[in-house]
Structures are given as C-alpha cells and as structure tokens.
Amino acid sequence: MTGFITSLGSAAISAYRAAIELWLVYVGTISGIVRGLQRKGARNRGEVWRQLYSIGNRSLLFIVVTLGFIGMVMTYQACLQLGRVTGDYSQVGSQFLRLIVSDFGPTLTGLMLATRVGAGIAAEIGSMKVTEQIDALRMSGVLPIDYLIVPRFVASIVMTLMLSILGGVVMWRAGGLTAEYSFNVNPNTFYDLSFVRFRHVAMFVVKALAYGAAIPVVAGFCGLRARGSSEGVGWATTAAVIGSSFAVIVLDFIISASALFLTGGDL
Amino acid sequence: MTAYIEFKGVTKAFSGKPVLRGMNLAVAKGEVMFIIGTSGVGKSVTIKHLIGLLRIDDGEIWFDGQRIDTLPERAMAPLRKRIGMVFQSSTLFDSMTLAENVALPLRKHQRMSHAAALAEAKQRLAQVQMDDYADRYPAELSDGMRKRAAIARTLALSPEVVLFDEPTTGLDPVSARRVDRLIRELAEKLGVTAIVVSHDPPSIFGVADRVAFLYQGVVHAVATPAELKASPDPVVQQFITGQSSGPMETPGF
Amino acid sequence: MIGERFITSIGAGAVRVTQEVGGIFVLTGQVLRALVPPRIDGRELVKNLYKMGNKSVPIVVLTAFFAGALMMLQAGPFVKKFGATALAGWGAGYAVLREIGPILIALMFSGRVGANNTAELSTMTVTEQLDGLRALAIDPIRFLVVPRVIAMMVMLLALTVIGDLVALLGASIIGKLMLGIDWSTLYHSFRDNLKPYDFLHGIYKSVAFGAAIAVSSCYFGVTVRGGAVGVGRAVNAAVVAAAVSIMLIDFFLTYLTG
C-alpha cells in the first residue's frame, strides 16, 4: 500500500515539475516574441515564413480530407437519428453550422494538427537535441526557444486559424452534400446561417488561437526534453502527439464551459 | 578440393554505386578468415550476403556444396541455423535480459520450455564468463560485455560457421583481446569456421589463419598474416602500416 | 513557376503515398499469412498486452470523460431550451457511442500506443535488432509484428468499451452539474433512446480502427531508414496515416452499416 502511494506521489511530483517546465517554455516563447518585436528588422522572419509553409501547405490536403469525411459522417449520423425520432430535417443544417463554428471546426482541425504538426515539431527538435545541435546553438549564443519555438509558435497560431476556417467550410459543404444526396434535404434549408451568433464566432477564434498556441509549445517542450538517441526521439514524438491532443481537448472543454457559464447556459 | 564457403564473381551495387565488383573468395572448413579493408569497401556487405540479409546482383555463393544465393527468404531458415552472425552493434534485444536473449533461439528452434531454455542459456553465458550477468538487461552493461553475450547467443544453436562484423571495434584493448581469444577458441576447440571483418591489427595478426584484403570491390590479396606483412604490393603495405598517403585510392574521403 | 513546383510536389507526394499504402497492404498480407497456422509467441503477446494497456488506460479514460462532457455541453442546452430534457441523454449519448467515442479513443490510442510502438520498432530496426532476429532464423513478422497487431486490436476494443461507458458517465456528470438535469432523467434517457446497435456500431468501428492503427504503426516502424531523424519521421508518418485511416474507415463503415 505504501508503495502505491509513493509511486502516486512521485508521479504527481514529476507531473508538477513537468508542468512548471512547460509553463516556462510558454513564458519563454512569449518573451521571445516580445524580444523579436523589439529588435528592428526582426531577424527570424524567414524562418516564420518557412514554418508557415511547413505547417500550412503540407497540412492542407490532410485537413481537407479528414474534415471532409468527418463532416459527411456526422451529418449522416445526425440525419439518420433524426429520421428515427422526429423526421424533421429542417434544423440539421443550421445546428450543424452552429456546432462547426463553436466547436467541431476548430477542435477537429486542432486534433488533426496536434497529430501532424505536433509530431513533426517534436521529431525535428528532438532529433536536433539528441544530435547535440541544440547545445551547439546555445554555444553560439542563440536561445533555442527564440530560434526554434518562436517562429513555429507564430506560424502555428496563424495557420491553425486559417486551416480551421478552411476545415469548417469543407465540413459544412461536405455535410450539405451528404444531406442533399442521401436524405434529400433542400440545400437552401441546409445552408442556413441564422443560428450562428457572435459568441459562436468568438468561441471559434478563441479556440483556434488557443490550439494554435498550445500545440507548438507542448511539442517543442517534448522535443527539447528528448534524451538518448533514436529512442529519445521516438519518446519525444509520442509524448508530443499525446500532449498536444490532450491539450486541445482540455482547452476545448475549458473554453466551452466558460462560454456556457458566461452566457448563462444559453448556447 | 572444393572450398567450404565460396564467393564466385560476386557483384553488388547500392543505388547505382558499385561496391563489390566480381569478388572471389574461398574459405576452408575450420579456418579463421579475416576480411580487411578501408571503411566502406564492402566488408560487412560481403558477410551479410552469406545469410541472405542482402542479395547479390550477380555471381554465385556456395556453402557446403550447395548454392545459396538463389534461395528464397523462406528457405533461409535452415541455413541461418548453420551460419550465425555477431553484428557490430551486438543487437541484443533491449527488452530482454541476457539469459532471455540467449534463450530465444533455443526456445524457438529446439522446442524447449521457457525454464529449460533459460537454464541452457545460463550455461552458454558461463562459457563466455557472463553468467553472473544473466539477469541483467543489455542497457546496463558495457560494450565488451554485450559483445560477449551476443556471441553466446549466436553460439546457442551450435552453428558451424560464425560471422563476426568488426567484433573488437569500439572495445577497450583488454576486452578486445578477450574477444580475440574467444574467436580463436571457437575455431580450435569447437571446429567452428569463422569469418571476421576487422580493421584491428592485433586481432588480424593474432587470430587470423588467413587474411583477405578487399580493395576496389575485389579481393586484392589473400594470404596468411605473415605473408601479407611481407608483401611487396605497395597498396597492401600502405594499409598494413597505416599510412595516410600512398598509392591507395580512398574514394569519398 | 510556383505552380509547376506545386504540381511536382503533389505528384511526388502521390507516388510516395501510393508506395506506403501498397506497403501497408503487403504487410497486412504477411500478418494474415502468419496467422495461418496461428503459431504466435505467447510471451510477446502477453508482454505487449500488458504494456499497451498500462500505457493507454489513464489517458483514454480521461479523454473519454472529457469527450462525453463536451457532447453534453453541446447537446444539453439545446435540448433544455426546447424543454426536452428527456432527450438530453439521447443527444449526447448517441453521438458518443457511434462517433465521438470510438474516434477520439482511437486517435488517443494511436497517439499513445501506436506512436510508441512505431518508435520502439523503428529503434529496433535502426539498431539492427531486426536483422539480428533474421540471422537467428526467427521471422520478425511472426515474432514482433503479429503479437503487437493482435494486442493493439484487442486493447483498442477493450478501451472503446470502457471509454464509451466513461464518456456516458462524463456526460451525465456535466448534465447534472452544469445543466441541472437529474440522474434519473439522464438514465432513462439513455436507456430509452439508445439501442444496443448504437453501441455495437461504435465497437465494429473500433475493431477496424485497431487494425488500421496497428498495421500502419508496425509498417512505419519496420521500414524506417536513417537513424534518430528517421525514427522521428517514422512516428510522424505513422500517426498521420492512422488519423487519415480512421477518418476514411469511419466514413465507409458508417455508410455501409448505418
């Protein structure tokens, strides 16, 4: 019994330490951005563009495919169930859009990016760590966080927002096509914007930005912690995928719950 | 007399770059043959062909009167029980203790129960003076110890031929000499035929019966160590005496 | 000019994807062939079951809880507004059992166990342990890959079952705490509106997801090239492939089995 409590305790302590380190990486990233802005002719612009390309362009097809399919499936399931219970499809489109804007659009995009971008960032930074390139950076007087994580942070925030918009549109269109062809729902009925309120759009933006910020910080953190050789890189990449995905889900919950609270239970 | 192991005109290229260009080598039963040469010349590639980890582009490979380069992967199993290989990186399985590592081939091929295989494995480890570490994991041990355990594992199925890929590279001098002695004992006491890839001079001159010098994709010279040392060939001399400059072409350096 | 490079990269990407998909099918064939006759290394199987279960239960349970809670957050207020609190359980539960549960759990599993598996196998490949097995006349597919594929499929199935239940629990707790819907309403809502087939629908999917995650994870592990950098890339490729497969399979299964 004591053994169990000891292991629980030490797990809690190491989790606490990891959380502190993670927070430090985040703070370091923000201060890195501030430092970068203060410098005239911010020197790492090229890197930011490269990261924008790396994250955005290369995830494009991935996001379109995955969100498209999931949009079709969700609409199909919803219509199927509605057919069972009420037979009334008039609300499907508008409610689906509300859900896409307030939740599924950013969150599903975020989850997909957590996998793809999170793994990519951790793999890159992790390999650099185990081949001692990070130490080499430090020796030449460059802060790894400034050089490696800040550009990815900036790029990720921008790209997550843009890809969420794209993903949401793809989901919506795919859902509409499904409703039209499988359930004969009139497109005019489906593509109905009337239920979308400002607060939904606000939630969309907040979530997309939050996920965009969280993924590179978590992934970069895992990458910088890699130790050993190939095993270490493997571990870092795995931890990054899990960490970023979980962060997305938790942030989703926090933001949604807060929104619910603030609007007094009216979503 | 036909050789026990024979390479005839073996050719192999990687992504268009030729490595072996019509290599010929005959190894007699029970002898310790060293293959030496500069880095990247194709020494490891040569021995990997013997157990089918690589496939030749052209030529023939013969073992004990049977042609083996044309065997499909599925037919390789009996061959691999007769020819064992000790890899450069020891390749012990990280997730198993030393005893479990050595027991694995016993369990798989001799249908032993787990307990019986472990007992047998401990005996094999004792032969290489590693039985005290039988229950440790490879990551906890030094390179020299891992190498000896890897040899024990390769010997578990009592192969007739053992291939060694740079067995002493990266080891401290004492461990290296112990490995040398092990190889010598294998040949003398167990009649094992050994083919050793090496560029460690004390090993070459202390252990080998014959040495094959691989250069530019062919066996440039094959002789006993003494004959090689006395060779008038300038290329051989440059390698043996370890000169950085001379008639040898060292592409890619 | 930019367009040209774009098209070339799409072409190259398409070739690579085709190669990978082909390779995965080949591996699937090898795995299936190794199952007939089923001579599987029992120790490896048990070892993997234990390892994968251990690693994944906490994170999956947590994720499932949040997923259920989220669904209730979305469905609950809507249902409450129309006074149909009795349907709250249906609203959240249906989505959870059929879609959100299996998909999220599979994604988390892919990240936790799939990625880890790829990392292990690729490290073994890079350090020549796989060649070492071949040199001992042991087939790496039969010895390493098959037990892992079976373990992953079994584990994901078990986790989906557990996860589904936890998600429903999460949904209930949120329903009570934040929306004030009481337990008995929720319980009856679940019982009256959710059919066993809804549950099974999700389970069938998890079996298919398990197979896809397992095979792609092993494939990228054993075909890795190039040391530490290669390992990172292999894990990256494995999780992306798993995510896409999950979405595609979900799509096809939903349409096929309704």
Short mmCIF file of N, CA and C in Angstrom, two decimals, chain A residues 63-217:
data_model
loop_
_atom_site.label_atom_id
_atom_site.label_comp_id
_atom_site.label_asym_id
_atom_site.label_seq_id
_atom_site.Cartn_x
_atom_site.Cartn_y
_atom_site.Cartn_z
N ILE A 63 -6.00 18.10 -43.85
CA ILE A 63 -7.16 18.68 -43.17
C ILE A 63 -8.40 18.58 -44.03
N VAL A 64 -8.25 18.89 -45.32
CA VAL A 64 -9.41 18.85 -46.20
C VAL A 64 -10.00 17.45 -46.23
N VAL A 65 -9.14 16.45 -46.39
CA VAL A 65 -9.63 15.08 -46.46
C VAL A 65 -10.29 14.66 -45.15
N THR A 66 -9.57 14.84 -44.04
CA THR A 66 -10.13 14.33 -42.79
C THR A 66 -11.39 15.08 -42.38
N LEU A 67 -11.37 16.41 -42.46
CA LEU A 67 -12.58 17.11 -42.04
C LEU A 67 -13.73 16.91 -43.00
N GLY A 68 -13.42 16.76 -44.27
CA GLY A 68 -14.48 16.49 -45.23
C GLY A 68 -15.20 15.21 -44.89
N PHE A 69 -14.42 14.15 -44.68
CA PHE A 69 -15.04 12.86 -44.38
C PHE A 69 -15.83 12.91 -43.08
N ILE A 70 -15.25 13.53 -42.09
CA ILE A 70 -15.94 13.56 -40.80
C ILE A 70 -17.21 14.39 -40.89
N GLY A 71 -17.18 15.43 -41.71
CA GLY A 71 -18.39 16.23 -41.89
C GLY A 71 -19.50 15.38 -42.50
N MET A 72 -19.13 14.59 -43.49
CA MET A 72 -20.13 13.72 -44.13
C MET A 72 -20.70 12.74 -43.13
N VAL A 73 -19.80 12.12 -42.36
CA VAL A 73 -20.25 11.11 -41.41
C VAL A 73 -21.18 11.71 -40.37
N MET A 74 -20.80 12.87 -39.83
CA MET A 74 -21.63 13.47 -38.77
C MET A 74 -23.01 13.82 -39.26
N THR A 75 -23.06 14.41 -40.45
CA THR A 75 -24.37 14.76 -40.99
C THR A 75 -25.19 13.50 -41.21
N TYR A 76 -24.54 12.49 -41.74
CA TYR A 76 -25.23 11.23 -42.00
C TYR A 76 -25.83 10.67 -40.72
N GLN A 77 -25.00 10.62 -39.66
CA GLN A 77 -25.47 10.08 -38.39
C GLN A 77 -26.62 10.90 -37.83
N ALA A 78 -26.45 12.22 -37.89
CA ALA A 78 -27.49 13.09 -37.33
C ALA A 78 -28.81 12.91 -38.07
N CYS A 79 -28.74 12.92 -39.40
CA CYS A 79 -29.96 12.75 -40.19
C CYS A 79 -30.59 11.39 -39.94
N LEU A 80 -29.74 10.38 -39.82
CA LEU A 80 -30.23 9.03 -39.57
C LEU A 80 -31.04 9.00 -38.29
N GLN A 81 -30.49 9.60 -37.24
CA GLN A 81 -31.14 9.58 -35.95
C GLN A 81 -32.39 10.45 -35.95
N LEU A 82 -32.30 11.60 -36.60
CA LEU A 82 -33.47 12.47 -36.67
C LEU A 82 -34.60 11.76 -37.39
N GLY A 83 -34.21 11.05 -38.44
CA GLY A 83 -35.23 10.31 -39.18
C GLY A 83 -35.94 9.32 -38.28
N ARG A 84 -35.17 8.74 -37.35
CA ARG A 84 -35.75 7.77 -36.43
C ARG A 84 -36.72 8.44 -35.45
N VAL A 85 -36.36 9.63 -34.99
CA VAL A 85 -37.12 10.23 -33.89
C VAL A 85 -38.18 11.23 -34.35
N THR A 86 -37.77 12.21 -35.14
CA THR A 86 -38.74 13.26 -35.48
C THR A 86 -39.05 13.36 -36.97
N GLY A 87 -38.11 12.91 -37.82
CA GLY A 87 -38.36 13.01 -39.26
C GLY A 87 -38.27 14.42 -39.80
N ASP A 88 -37.83 15.33 -38.94
CA ASP A 88 -37.80 16.73 -39.38
C ASP A 88 -36.35 17.16 -39.59
N TYR A 89 -36.00 17.39 -40.85
CA TYR A 89 -34.61 17.73 -41.15
C TYR A 89 -34.35 19.23 -41.24
N SER A 90 -35.35 20.03 -40.91
CA SER A 90 -35.19 21.45 -41.20
C SER A 90 -34.10 22.12 -40.38
N GLN A 91 -33.83 21.57 -39.18
CA GLN A 91 -32.84 22.22 -38.32
C GLN A 91 -31.42 21.71 -38.52
N VAL A 92 -31.29 20.61 -39.25
CA VAL A 92 -29.98 19.96 -39.30
C VAL A 92 -28.89 20.93 -39.75
N GLY A 93 -29.12 21.60 -40.86
CA GLY A 93 -28.08 22.47 -41.42
C GLY A 93 -27.67 23.56 -40.46
N SER A 94 -28.67 24.25 -39.91
CA SER A 94 -28.32 25.39 -39.06
C SER A 94 -27.62 24.95 -37.78
N GLN A 95 -28.12 23.87 -37.19
CA GLN A 95 -27.47 23.38 -35.96
C GLN A 95 -26.07 22.86 -36.25
N PHE A 96 -25.95 22.17 -37.38
CA PHE A 96 -24.64 21.65 -37.75
C PHE A 96 -23.65 22.80 -37.90
N LEU A 97 -24.10 23.87 -38.53
CA LEU A 97 -23.20 25.00 -38.71
C LEU A 97 -22.81 25.60 -37.37
N ARG A 98 -23.81 25.71 -36.48
CA ARG A 98 -23.50 26.25 -35.15
C ARG A 98 -22.44 25.41 -34.47
N LEU A 99 -22.61 24.07 -34.57
CA LEU A 99 -21.63 23.20 -33.94
C LEU A 99 -20.26 23.31 -34.59
N ILE A 100 -20.27 23.46 -35.91
CA ILE A 100 -18.98 23.58 -36.59
C ILE A 100 -18.27 24.84 -36.11
N VAL A 101 -19.01 25.94 -36.08
CA VAL A 101 -18.37 27.21 -35.72
C VAL A 101 -17.93 27.19 -34.26
N SER A 102 -18.84 26.75 -33.38
CA SER A 102 -18.49 26.88 -31.96
C SER A 102 -17.59 25.78 -31.47
N ASP A 103 -17.54 24.65 -32.16
CA ASP A 103 -16.76 23.55 -31.60
C ASP A 103 -15.99 22.72 -32.63
N PHE A 104 -16.73 21.99 -33.44
CA PHE A 104 -16.05 20.97 -34.25
C PHE A 104 -15.02 21.50 -35.22
N GLY A 105 -15.32 22.63 -35.82
CA GLY A 105 -14.36 23.18 -36.80
C GLY A 105 -12.99 23.33 -36.18
N PRO A 106 -12.85 24.23 -35.20
CA PRO A 106 -11.52 24.41 -34.62
C PRO A 106 -11.00 23.17 -33.92
N THR A 107 -11.89 22.45 -33.19
CA THR A 107 -11.38 21.34 -32.39
C THR A 107 -10.89 20.17 -33.24
N LEU A 108 -11.67 19.81 -34.24
CA LEU A 108 -11.20 18.70 -35.08
C LEU A 108 -9.94 19.09 -35.84
N THR A 109 -9.94 20.34 -36.37
CA THR A 109 -8.72 20.79 -37.02
C THR A 109 -7.57 20.74 -36.02
N GLY A 110 -7.85 21.21 -34.81
CA GLY A 110 -6.82 21.21 -33.78
C GLY A 110 -6.30 19.82 -33.49
N LEU A 111 -7.20 18.86 -33.39
CA LEU A 111 -6.77 17.48 -33.12
C LEU A 111 -5.91 16.93 -34.24
N MET A 112 -6.36 17.19 -35.48
CA MET A 112 -5.58 16.69 -36.61
C MET A 112 -4.21 17.35 -36.64
N LEU A 113 -4.19 18.66 -36.38
CA LEU A 113 -2.90 19.35 -36.40
C LEU A 113 -2.02 18.91 -35.23
N ALA A 114 -2.67 18.61 -34.09
CA ALA A 114 -1.88 18.14 -32.95
C ALA A 114 -1.10 16.89 -33.35
N THR A 115 -1.77 16.03 -34.12
CA THR A 115 -1.10 14.83 -34.57
C THR A 115 0.00 15.17 -35.55
N ARG A 116 -0.37 15.87 -36.62
CA ARG A 116 0.58 16.08 -37.68
C ARG A 116 1.67 17.08 -37.30
N VAL A 117 1.27 18.26 -36.87
CA VAL A 117 2.24 19.31 -36.58
C VAL A 117 2.99 19.01 -35.29
N GLY A 118 2.24 18.53 -34.29
CA GLY A 118 2.87 18.20 -33.01
C GLY A 118 3.97 17.18 -33.20
N ALA A 119 3.65 16.10 -33.92
CA ALA A 119 4.66 15.07 -34.16
C ALA A 119 5.83 15.64 -34.94
N GLY A 120 5.52 16.43 -35.97
CA GLY A 120 6.58 16.98 -36.81
C GLY A 120 7.54 17.86 -36.02
N ILE A 121 6.97 18.78 -35.22
CA ILE A 121 7.82 19.69 -34.45
C ILE A 121 8.68 18.92 -33.45
N ALA A 122 8.04 17.98 -32.74
CA ALA A 122 8.80 17.23 -31.74
C ALA A 122 9.88 16.40 -32.40
N ALA A 123 9.56 15.81 -33.55
CA ALA A 123 10.55 14.98 -34.24
C ALA A 123 11.74 15.83 -34.68
N GLU A 124 11.44 17.01 -35.26
CA GLU A 124 12.54 17.86 -35.71
C GLU A 124 13.40 18.31 -34.55
N ILE A 125 12.75 18.92 -33.55
CA ILE A 125 13.52 19.46 -32.43
C ILE A 125 14.18 18.34 -31.64
N GLY A 126 13.47 17.22 -31.50
CA GLY A 126 14.02 16.09 -30.78
C GLY A 126 15.28 15.55 -31.43
N SER A 127 15.26 15.41 -32.78
CA SER A 127 16.47 14.92 -33.45
C SER A 127 17.61 15.90 -33.26
N MET A 128 17.28 17.20 -33.30
CA MET A 128 18.34 18.18 -33.10
C MET A 128 18.92 18.05 -31.69
N LYS A 129 18.04 17.77 -30.73
CA LYS A 129 18.51 17.68 -29.36
C LYS A 129 19.47 16.50 -29.20
N VAL A 130 19.08 15.33 -29.73
CA VAL A 130 19.93 14.17 -29.49
C VAL A 130 21.19 14.18 -30.34
N THR A 131 21.19 14.94 -31.43
CA THR A 131 22.43 15.05 -32.20
C THR A 131 23.21 16.29 -31.74
N GLU A 132 22.82 16.81 -30.59
CA GLU A 132 23.55 17.89 -29.92
C GLU A 132 23.56 19.21 -30.68
N GLN A 133 22.65 19.37 -31.62
CA GLN A 133 22.61 20.64 -32.34
C GLN A 133 22.05 21.75 -31.45
N ILE A 134 21.23 21.37 -30.47
CA ILE A 134 20.67 22.38 -29.57
C ILE A 134 21.79 22.97 -28.73
N ASP A 135 22.65 22.09 -28.22
CA ASP A 135 23.79 22.58 -27.46
C ASP A 135 24.67 23.48 -28.32
N ALA A 136 24.85 23.07 -29.58
CA ALA A 136 25.65 23.89 -30.49
C ALA A 136 25.03 25.27 -30.64
N LEU A 137 23.70 25.32 -30.72
CA LEU A 137 23.02 26.62 -30.81
C LEU A 137 23.33 27.48 -29.60
N ARG A 138 23.22 26.83 -28.42
CA ARG A 138 23.46 27.60 -27.19
C ARG A 138 24.86 28.16 -27.17
N MET A 139 25.83 27.32 -27.63
CA MET A 139 27.22 27.78 -27.64
C MET A 139 27.40 29.00 -28.52
N SER A 140 26.63 29.08 -29.62
CA SER A 140 26.80 30.26 -30.48
C SER A 140 25.95 31.41 -30.00
N GLY A 141 25.45 31.30 -28.75
CA GLY A 141 24.77 32.44 -28.14
C GLY A 141 23.33 32.64 -28.57
N VAL A 142 22.73 31.59 -29.16
CA VAL A 142 21.34 31.74 -29.59
C VAL A 142 20.45 30.96 -28.61
N LEU A 143 19.37 31.57 -28.19
CA LEU A 143 18.44 30.86 -27.31
C LEU A 143 17.60 29.90 -28.15
N PRO A 144 17.64 28.62 -27.81
CA PRO A 144 16.86 27.66 -28.60
C PRO A 144 15.40 28.05 -28.73
N ILE A 145 14.83 28.57 -27.63
CA ILE A 145 13.41 28.92 -27.70
C ILE A 145 13.17 30.01 -28.74
N ASP A 146 14.05 31.02 -28.73
CA ASP A 146 13.89 32.10 -29.71
C ASP A 146 13.98 31.58 -31.13
N TYR A 147 15.00 30.74 -31.35
CA TYR A 147 15.31 30.34 -32.71
C TYR A 147 14.35 29.28 -33.24
N LEU A 148 14.00 28.34 -32.37
CA LEU A 148 13.23 27.20 -32.84
C LEU A 148 11.74 27.32 -32.56
N ILE A 149 11.40 27.67 -31.34
CA ILE A 149 9.98 27.59 -30.99
C ILE A 149 9.20 28.83 -31.40
N VAL A 150 9.78 30.00 -31.23
CA VAL A 150 9.02 31.21 -31.55
C VAL A 150 8.49 31.25 -32.98
N PRO A 151 9.32 30.97 -33.99
CA PRO A 151 8.77 31.00 -35.35
C PRO A 151 7.63 30.00 -35.53
N ARG A 152 7.80 28.82 -34.94
CA ARG A 152 6.75 27.82 -35.07
C ARG A 152 5.49 28.25 -34.34
N PHE A 153 5.67 28.94 -33.23
CA PHE A 153 4.54 29.43 -32.45
C PHE A 153 3.73 30.41 -33.28
N VAL A 154 4.42 31.39 -33.84
CA VAL A 154 3.73 32.40 -34.64
C VAL A 154 3.03 31.76 -35.83
N ALA A 155 3.78 30.90 -36.52
CA ALA A 155 3.22 30.26 -37.71
C ALA A 155 2.02 29.40 -37.35
N SER A 156 2.14 28.68 -36.24
CA SER A 156 1.06 27.77 -35.86
C SER A 156 -0.22 28.53 -35.54
N ILE A 157 -0.10 29.64 -34.83
CA ILE A 157 -1.31 30.39 -34.49
C ILE A 157 -2.02 30.85 -35.76
N VAL A 158 -1.25 31.41 -36.66
CA VAL A 158 -1.84 31.90 -37.91
C VAL A 158 -2.47 30.76 -38.70
N MET A 159 -1.67 29.70 -38.87
CA MET A 159 -2.13 28.60 -39.72
C MET A 159 -3.29 27.84 -39.11
N THR A 160 -3.28 27.64 -37.79
CA THR A 160 -4.39 26.91 -37.18
C THR A 160 -5.69 27.66 -37.42
N LEU A 161 -5.63 28.98 -37.28
CA LEU A 161 -6.84 29.76 -37.53
C LEU A 161 -7.31 29.60 -38.97
N MET A 162 -6.37 29.75 -39.90
CA MET A 162 -6.76 29.66 -41.31
C MET A 162 -7.24 28.27 -41.68
N LEU A 163 -6.51 27.26 -41.18
CA LEU A 163 -6.92 25.90 -41.52
C LEU A 163 -8.25 25.54 -40.86
N SER A 164 -8.51 26.12 -39.68
CA SER A 164 -9.80 25.85 -39.04
C SER A 164 -10.92 26.41 -39.89
N ILE A 165 -10.70 27.60 -40.43
CA ILE A 165 -11.72 28.19 -41.29
C ILE A 165 -11.95 27.29 -42.51
N LEU A 166 -10.84 26.92 -43.14
CA LEU A 166 -10.94 26.04 -44.31
C LEU A 166 -11.64 24.73 -43.94
N GLY A 167 -11.18 24.15 -42.83
CA GLY A 167 -11.74 22.87 -42.39
C GLY A 167 -13.23 22.98 -42.12
N GLY A 168 -13.60 24.09 -41.47
CA GLY A 168 -15.01 24.28 -41.17
C GLY A 168 -15.84 24.38 -42.44
N VAL A 169 -15.34 25.15 -43.40
CA VAL A 169 -16.06 25.29 -44.67
C VAL A 169 -16.20 23.95 -45.37
N VAL A 170 -15.09 23.19 -45.40
CA VAL A 170 -15.12 21.88 -46.04
C VAL A 170 -16.13 20.96 -45.35
N MET A 171 -16.12 20.99 -44.01
CA MET A 171 -17.06 20.16 -43.25
C MET A 171 -18.50 20.52 -43.60
N TRP A 172 -18.74 21.81 -43.64
CA TRP A 172 -20.09 22.31 -43.89
C TRP A 172 -20.57 21.88 -45.27
N ARG A 173 -19.70 22.08 -46.25
CA ARG A 173 -20.07 21.74 -47.61
C ARG A 173 -20.28 20.24 -47.76
N ALA A 174 -19.34 19.48 -47.16
CA ALA A 174 -19.45 18.02 -47.24
C ALA A 174 -20.73 17.55 -46.59
N GLY A 175 -21.05 18.15 -45.42
CA GLY A 175 -22.28 17.79 -44.74
C GLY A 175 -23.50 18.10 -45.59
N GLY A 176 -23.45 19.28 -46.23
CA GLY A 176 -24.57 19.67 -47.06
C GLY A 176 -24.78 18.71 -48.21
N LEU A 177 -23.68 18.31 -48.82
CA LEU A 177 -23.80 17.36 -49.95
C LEU A 177 -24.39 16.04 -49.49
N THR A 178 -23.96 15.60 -48.30
CA THR A 178 -24.49 14.35 -47.77
C THR A 178 -25.99 14.47 -47.53
N ALA A 179 -26.39 15.57 -46.88
CA ALA A 179 -27.81 15.74 -46.58
C ALA A 179 -28.63 15.80 -47.86
N GLU A 180 -28.05 16.48 -48.86
CA GLU A 180 -28.77 16.63 -50.12
C GLU A 180 -28.94 15.30 -50.84
N TYR A 181 -27.84 14.55 -50.95
CA TYR A 181 -27.90 13.34 -51.77
C TYR A 181 -28.41 12.12 -51.04
N SER A 182 -28.22 12.05 -49.74
CA SER A 182 -28.69 10.85 -49.05
C SER A 182 -30.04 11.02 -48.39
N PHE A 183 -30.41 12.27 -48.08
CA PHE A 183 -31.66 12.46 -47.35
C PHE A 183 -32.58 13.47 -48.02
N ASN A 184 -32.17 13.87 -49.22
CA ASN A 184 -33.00 14.82 -49.98
C ASN A 184 -33.35 16.09 -49.23
N VAL A 185 -32.42 16.58 -48.46
CA VAL A 185 -32.65 17.85 -47.77
C VAL A 185 -32.37 18.97 -48.76
N ASN A 186 -33.25 19.90 -48.83
CA ASN A 186 -33.09 21.04 -49.72
C ASN A 186 -31.87 21.87 -49.31
N PRO A 187 -30.94 22.12 -50.26
CA PRO A 187 -29.75 22.90 -49.92
C PRO A 187 -30.09 24.23 -49.27
N ASN A 188 -31.12 24.87 -49.70
CA ASN A 188 -31.48 26.15 -49.09
C ASN A 188 -31.82 26.00 -47.62
N THR A 189 -32.45 24.88 -47.29
CA THR A 189 -32.76 24.63 -45.89
C THR A 189 -31.50 24.36 -45.10
N PHE A 190 -30.58 23.61 -45.74
CA PHE A 190 -29.39 23.21 -45.01
C PHE A 190 -28.45 24.38 -44.76
N TYR A 191 -28.13 25.11 -45.82
CA TYR A 191 -27.14 26.19 -45.67
C TYR A 191 -27.79 27.41 -45.05
N ASP A 192 -28.01 27.32 -43.77
CA ASP A 192 -28.76 28.34 -43.04
C ASP A 192 -27.88 28.95 -41.97
N LEU A 193 -27.61 30.26 -42.12
CA LEU A 193 -26.68 30.89 -41.19
C LEU A 193 -27.36 31.47 -39.97
N SER A 194 -28.68 31.34 -39.87
CA SER A 194 -29.41 32.14 -38.88
C SER A 194 -29.10 31.81 -37.43
N PHE A 195 -28.59 30.60 -37.18
CA PHE A 195 -28.36 30.27 -35.78
C PHE A 195 -26.98 30.67 -35.27
N VAL A 196 -26.15 31.17 -36.16
CA VAL A 196 -24.79 31.50 -35.74
C VAL A 196 -24.76 32.89 -35.15
N ARG A 197 -24.32 32.94 -33.90
CA ARG A 197 -24.26 34.23 -33.22
C ARG A 197 -22.83 34.69 -33.08
N PHE A 198 -22.66 35.89 -32.65
CA PHE A 198 -21.34 36.44 -32.43
C PHE A 198 -20.55 35.58 -31.45
N ARG A 199 -21.24 35.10 -30.41
CA ARG A 199 -20.49 34.34 -29.40
C ARG A 199 -19.92 33.04 -29.98
N HIS A 200 -20.62 32.49 -30.97
CA HIS A 200 -20.09 31.28 -31.59
C HIS A 200 -18.81 31.59 -32.35
N VAL A 201 -18.86 32.71 -33.10
CA VAL A 201 -17.66 33.10 -33.84
C VAL A 201 -16.52 33.40 -32.89
N ALA A 202 -16.88 34.06 -31.77
CA ALA A 202 -15.85 34.36 -30.78
C ALA A 202 -15.21 33.09 -30.26
N MET A 203 -16.05 32.09 -29.97
CA MET A 203 -15.52 30.81 -29.48
C MET A 203 -14.62 30.18 -30.52
N PHE A 204 -15.02 30.28 -31.77
CA PHE A 204 -14.22 29.72 -32.85
C PHE A 204 -12.82 30.31 -32.84
N VAL A 205 -12.78 31.65 -32.82
CA VAL A 205 -11.48 32.32 -32.88
C VAL A 205 -10.64 32.00 -31.65
N VAL A 206 -11.29 32.08 -30.47
CA VAL A 206 -10.54 31.81 -29.25
C VAL A 206 -9.96 30.40 -29.26
N LYS A 207 -10.80 29.44 -29.65
CA LYS A 207 -10.32 28.06 -29.66
C LYS A 207 -9.18 27.86 -30.65
N ALA A 208 -9.38 28.37 -31.87
CA ALA A 208 -8.34 28.17 -32.89
C ALA A 208 -7.02 28.78 -32.42
N LEU A 209 -7.10 29.99 -31.84
CA LEU A 209 -5.87 30.61 -31.37
C LEU A 209 -5.26 29.83 -30.21
N ALA A 210 -6.12 29.36 -29.31
CA ALA A 210 -5.60 28.61 -28.16
C ALA A 210 -4.89 27.34 -28.61
N TYR A 211 -5.54 26.60 -29.53
CA TYR A 211 -4.92 25.37 -30.00
C TYR A 211 -3.62 25.69 -30.74
N GLY A 212 -3.69 26.72 -31.57
CA GLY A 212 -2.50 27.10 -32.34
C GLY A 212 -1.34 27.45 -31.43
N ALA A 213 -1.66 28.04 -30.27
CA ALA A 213 -0.60 28.38 -29.33
C ALA A 213 -0.11 27.15 -28.58
N ALA A 214 -1.05 26.29 -28.19
CA ALA A 214 -0.68 25.17 -27.33
C ALA A 214 0.18 24.12 -28.04
N ILE A 215 -0.18 23.81 -29.28
CA ILE A 215 0.49 22.70 -29.95
C ILE A 215 2.00 22.90 -30.06
N PRO A 216 2.50 24.02 -30.60
CA PRO A 216 3.96 24.14 -30.72
C PRO A 216 4.65 24.21 -29.37
N VAL A 217 3.99 24.81 -28.37
CA VAL A 217 4.64 24.89 -27.06
C VAL A 217 4.81 23.50 -26.47
#
